[in-house]
Amino acid sequence: TDQERLGTTLAEKYRLDRIVGRGGMGVVFAATHLWTGRPVAVKLLLPGLADDAGLVKRFLREARAAAGLRHPNVVDVLDMGSEPDGTVYLVLEMLVGESLDAVIERQGRLTLRELAAWVVPVCDAVGVAHAQGVVHRDLKPENLFVARARRRGVPFTVKVLDFGIAKAVADNATAAKVSRTIGSPLWMAPEQAQLGARLTPATDVWALGLIVFYLLTGKYFWRAP
């Protein structure tokens, strides 16, 4: 179980210290790289899912997609692999901060100045992903993380998380077909609800529009009066 893994060592080098989050596909641990002492985040595929070859492929796609996106506003992927017992893992940079969703819940809607400072870098990061043939497909405030920046004079960096369900777009921006409905309903573009539909960068642009509305008003677009 997740609790039983606490304190254990993964891949002979990552000590799992505490649980920091759970998602639809995995659980995230705060961990320590024993060779360097560096704090890292380790995501493990949920028990039972590792037997599903398709789910494993999607999980590992997060590493390949994100690792290829060299951008300061995309979370860094440091390592990935699988263990003899079937455990599939992903190692990410450790971020300290909170999601944009948590920010809105805590302080209310953003000002235009805050919106520009926080969302413009996200749009740039997503644009880089699109240029490399990757559509995120699950952009939402929970996947935009306001992290304490390590550079002097820069108070924070907004990071795009979870490219785990991203799907590489075919050459020349020909979109890949959807094999199953994936995404979060409040932020999904209409085509994401249609099996066999084609997803393009416009799918992410739709989500970004809904996110901007939410950040400026504090309300979900589909529930706003």
Coordinates of C-alpha atoms in Angstrom, one line a residue:
T1 CA 0.0 0.0 0.0
D2 CA 1.0 3.6 -0.2
Q3 CA 1.5 3.8 3.6
E4 CA 3.6 0.7 3.5
R5 CA 5.9 2.3 1.0
L6 CA 6.8 5.2 3.3
G7 CA 10.4 5.0 4.3
T8 CA 11.3 2.4 1.7
T9 CA 13.8 2.9 -1.1
L10 CA 12.9 2.8 -4.8
A11 CA 15.4 1.9 -7.5
E12 CA 18.1 1.7 -4.8
K13 CA 18.3 5.5 -4.8
Y14 CA 15.0 7.2 -4.0
R15 CA 13.7 7.1 -0.4
L16 CA 10.0 7.7 -0.2
D17 CA 9.5 10.1 2.7
R18 CA 5.8 11.2 2.6
I19 CA 2.7 11.3 0.4
V20 CA 2.0 14.7 -1.1
G21 CA -0.7 14.0 -3.6
R22 CA -2.9 11.5 -5.5
G23 CA -4.4 11.5 -8.9
G24 CA -6.4 9.4 -11.3
M25 CA -3.4 7.3 -12.3
G26 CA -0.8 7.6 -9.5
V27 CA 0.3 8.7 -6.1
V28 CA 3.0 11.3 -5.5
F29 CA 5.6 11.0 -2.8
A30 CA 8.1 13.6 -1.5
A31 CA 11.4 11.7 -1.8
T32 CA 15.1 12.1 -1.4
H33 CA 17.8 11.1 -3.9
L34 CA 20.1 9.1 -1.5
W35 CA 23.2 9.7 -3.7
T36 CA 22.9 13.5 -3.8
G37 CA 20.5 14.4 -1.0
R38 CA 18.3 16.3 -3.5
P39 CA 14.6 16.5 -2.7
V40 CA 12.5 15.1 -5.6
A41 CA 8.9 14.1 -6.3
V42 CA 8.2 10.5 -7.2
K43 CA 5.0 9.5 -8.9
L44 CA 4.0 5.8 -8.8
L45 CA 1.4 4.2 -11.0
L46 CA -1.5 3.1 -8.8
P47 CA -1.5 -0.5 -7.7
G48 CA -3.3 -2.8 -10.1
L49 CA -3.0 -0.3 -13.0
A50 CA 0.5 -1.5 -13.8
D51 CA -1.0 -4.7 -15.3
D52 CA -2.7 -2.6 -18.0
A53 CA -0.2 -2.2 -20.8
G54 CA -2.2 0.7 -22.2
L55 CA -2.2 2.6 -18.9
V56 CA 1.5 2.0 -18.4
K57 CA 2.2 3.4 -21.9
R58 CA 0.2 6.5 -21.0
F59 CA 2.0 6.9 -17.7
L60 CA 5.4 6.6 -19.3
R61 CA 4.4 9.0 -22.0
E62 CA 4.3 11.7 -19.3
A63 CA 8.0 11.3 -18.9
R64 CA 8.8 11.3 -22.6
A65 CA 6.5 14.2 -23.4
A66 CA 7.6 16.5 -20.5
A67 CA 11.3 15.5 -20.7
G68 CA 11.4 16.8 -24.2
L69 CA 9.8 20.1 -23.4
R70 CA 12.8 22.3 -22.4
H71 CA 10.9 25.2 -20.9
P72 CA 11.2 27.0 -17.5
N73 CA 7.4 26.7 -17.0
V74 CA 7.2 23.0 -17.5
V75 CA 8.0 20.7 -14.6
D76 CA 11.3 18.9 -15.1
V77 CA 11.3 15.1 -15.5
L78 CA 14.5 13.7 -13.9
D79 CA 14.2 10.0 -14.2
M80 CA 11.8 7.2 -15.0
G81 CA 11.7 3.4 -14.9
S82 CA 10.1 0.2 -13.7
E83 CA 11.0 -2.3 -10.9
P84 CA 11.1 -6.1 -11.0
D85 CA 7.9 -6.2 -9.0
G86 CA 6.0 -4.2 -11.7
T87 CA 6.2 -0.8 -10.0
V88 CA 6.4 2.0 -12.6
Y89 CA 7.7 5.3 -11.5
L90 CA 8.4 8.8 -12.6
V91 CA 10.8 11.2 -10.9
L92 CA 10.1 15.0 -11.1
E93 CA 11.7 18.1 -9.7
M94 CA 10.3 18.9 -6.2
L95 CA 8.1 22.0 -6.2
V96 CA 7.1 24.1 -3.2
G97 CA 4.0 26.2 -3.5
E98 CA 0.3 25.6 -4.5
S99 CA -1.9 25.2 -7.5
L100 CA -3.7 28.1 -9.1
D101 CA -6.9 26.4 -8.1
A102 CA -5.8 26.6 -4.4
V103 CA -4.8 30.3 -4.9
I104 CA -8.3 31.2 -6.1
E105 CA -9.9 29.3 -3.3
R106 CA -7.7 31.1 -0.8
Q107 CA -7.6 34.7 -2.1
G108 CA -10.3 35.0 -4.7
R109 CA -10.0 36.1 -8.3
L110 CA -6.8 37.5 -9.8
T111 CA -6.2 41.0 -10.9
L112 CA -5.3 41.7 -14.6
R113 CA -1.7 42.2 -13.5
E114 CA -1.6 38.9 -11.7
L115 CA -3.2 37.2 -14.6
A116 CA -0.6 38.4 -17.1
A117 CA 2.3 37.5 -14.8
W118 CA 1.0 34.0 -14.2
V119 CA -0.8 32.9 -17.4
V120 CA 1.4 34.4 -20.1
P121 CA 4.3 32.1 -19.2
V122 CA 1.9 29.2 -19.2
C123 CA 0.7 30.1 -22.7
D124 CA 4.3 30.3 -23.9
A125 CA 5.0 26.8 -22.4
V126 CA 2.0 25.3 -24.0
G127 CA 2.9 26.9 -27.3
V128 CA 6.3 25.3 -27.1
A129 CA 4.6 22.0 -26.5
H130 CA 2.4 22.4 -29.5
A131 CA 5.4 23.3 -31.7
Q132 CA 6.9 20.0 -30.7
G133 CA 3.8 18.1 -31.5
V134 CA 2.4 17.6 -28.0
V135 CA -1.2 18.5 -26.9
H136 CA -1.6 18.5 -23.1
R137 CA -5.4 17.6 -23.2
D138 CA -6.0 18.2 -19.5
L139 CA -5.1 21.8 -18.8
K140 CA -6.9 23.0 -15.7
P141 CA -6.0 25.2 -12.6
E142 CA -5.1 22.2 -10.6
N143 CA -2.3 21.4 -13.2
L144 CA -0.8 24.9 -13.0
F145 CA 1.4 25.1 -10.0
V146 CA 2.7 28.4 -8.5
A147 CA 6.1 27.3 -7.2
R148 CA 8.7 29.3 -5.2
A149 CA 11.4 30.3 -7.7
R150 CA 15.0 29.5 -7.1
R151 CA 16.3 32.6 -8.9
R152 CA 17.1 35.7 -7.0
G153 CA 14.6 38.5 -7.7
V154 CA 12.0 36.1 -9.1
P155 CA 9.4 35.3 -6.4
F156 CA 7.6 32.5 -8.2
T157 CA 7.5 30.4 -11.3
V158 CA 4.2 28.9 -12.7
K159 CA 4.8 25.3 -13.8
V160 CA 2.6 23.2 -16.1
L161 CA 2.1 19.8 -14.6
D162 CA 0.9 16.4 -15.7
F163 CA 1.6 15.6 -19.3
G164 CA 0.6 12.0 -18.4
I165 CA -2.3 12.0 -20.9
A166 CA -0.6 14.2 -23.5
K167 CA -0.7 12.6 -27.0
A168 CA 1.9 13.4 -29.6
V169 CA 0.4 15.0 -32.7
A170 CA 1.5 13.4 -35.9
D171 CA 3.9 15.1 -38.3
N172 CA 2.8 18.3 -39.9
A173 CA 0.3 18.9 -37.0
T174 CA -2.1 16.2 -38.2
A175 CA -4.0 15.4 -35.0
A176 CA -4.1 12.0 -33.4
K177 CA -7.5 10.3 -32.9
V178 CA -8.9 9.9 -29.5
S179 CA -9.4 6.3 -28.4
R180 CA -11.2 7.1 -25.2
T181 CA -12.6 10.2 -23.4
I182 CA -9.8 11.8 -21.4
G183 CA -9.9 15.0 -19.5
S184 CA -11.7 17.0 -16.8
P185 CA -15.3 18.0 -17.8
L186 CA -15.2 21.6 -16.6
W187 CA -12.2 22.3 -18.8
M188 CA -12.7 20.0 -21.8
A189 CA -13.3 21.1 -25.3
P190 CA -16.4 19.7 -27.1
E191 CA -14.4 17.3 -29.2
Q192 CA -13.0 15.6 -26.1
A193 CA -16.4 14.1 -25.4
Q194 CA -16.6 12.5 -28.8
L195 CA -14.8 9.1 -29.3
G196 CA -12.8 9.1 -32.5
A197 CA -12.6 12.9 -32.6
R198 CA -9.4 14.6 -33.6
L199 CA -7.5 16.7 -30.9
T200 CA -5.4 19.6 -32.0
P201 CA -3.7 22.5 -30.2
A202 CA -7.0 24.2 -30.3
T203 CA -8.1 21.8 -27.6
D204 CA -5.7 23.3 -25.2
V205 CA -6.5 26.9 -26.3
W206 CA -10.2 26.2 -25.4
A207 CA -9.1 25.0 -21.9
L208 CA -6.9 28.1 -21.5
G209 CA -9.8 30.4 -22.3
L210 CA -11.9 28.7 -19.6
I211 CA -9.0 28.9 -17.2
V212 CA -8.6 32.7 -17.8
F213 CA -12.4 33.2 -17.2
Y214 CA -12.1 31.3 -13.9
L215 CA -9.0 33.2 -12.7
L216 CA -10.6 36.6 -13.5
T217 CA -14.0 35.9 -12.1
G218 CA -13.5 33.2 -9.5
K219 CA -16.4 31.3 -11.2
Y220 CA -16.5 28.3 -13.5
F221 CA -17.7 29.3 -17.0
W222 CA -20.3 26.6 -17.2
R223 CA -21.8 27.5 -13.9
A224 CA -21.6 31.3 -14.1
P225 CA -24.9 33.2 -14.1

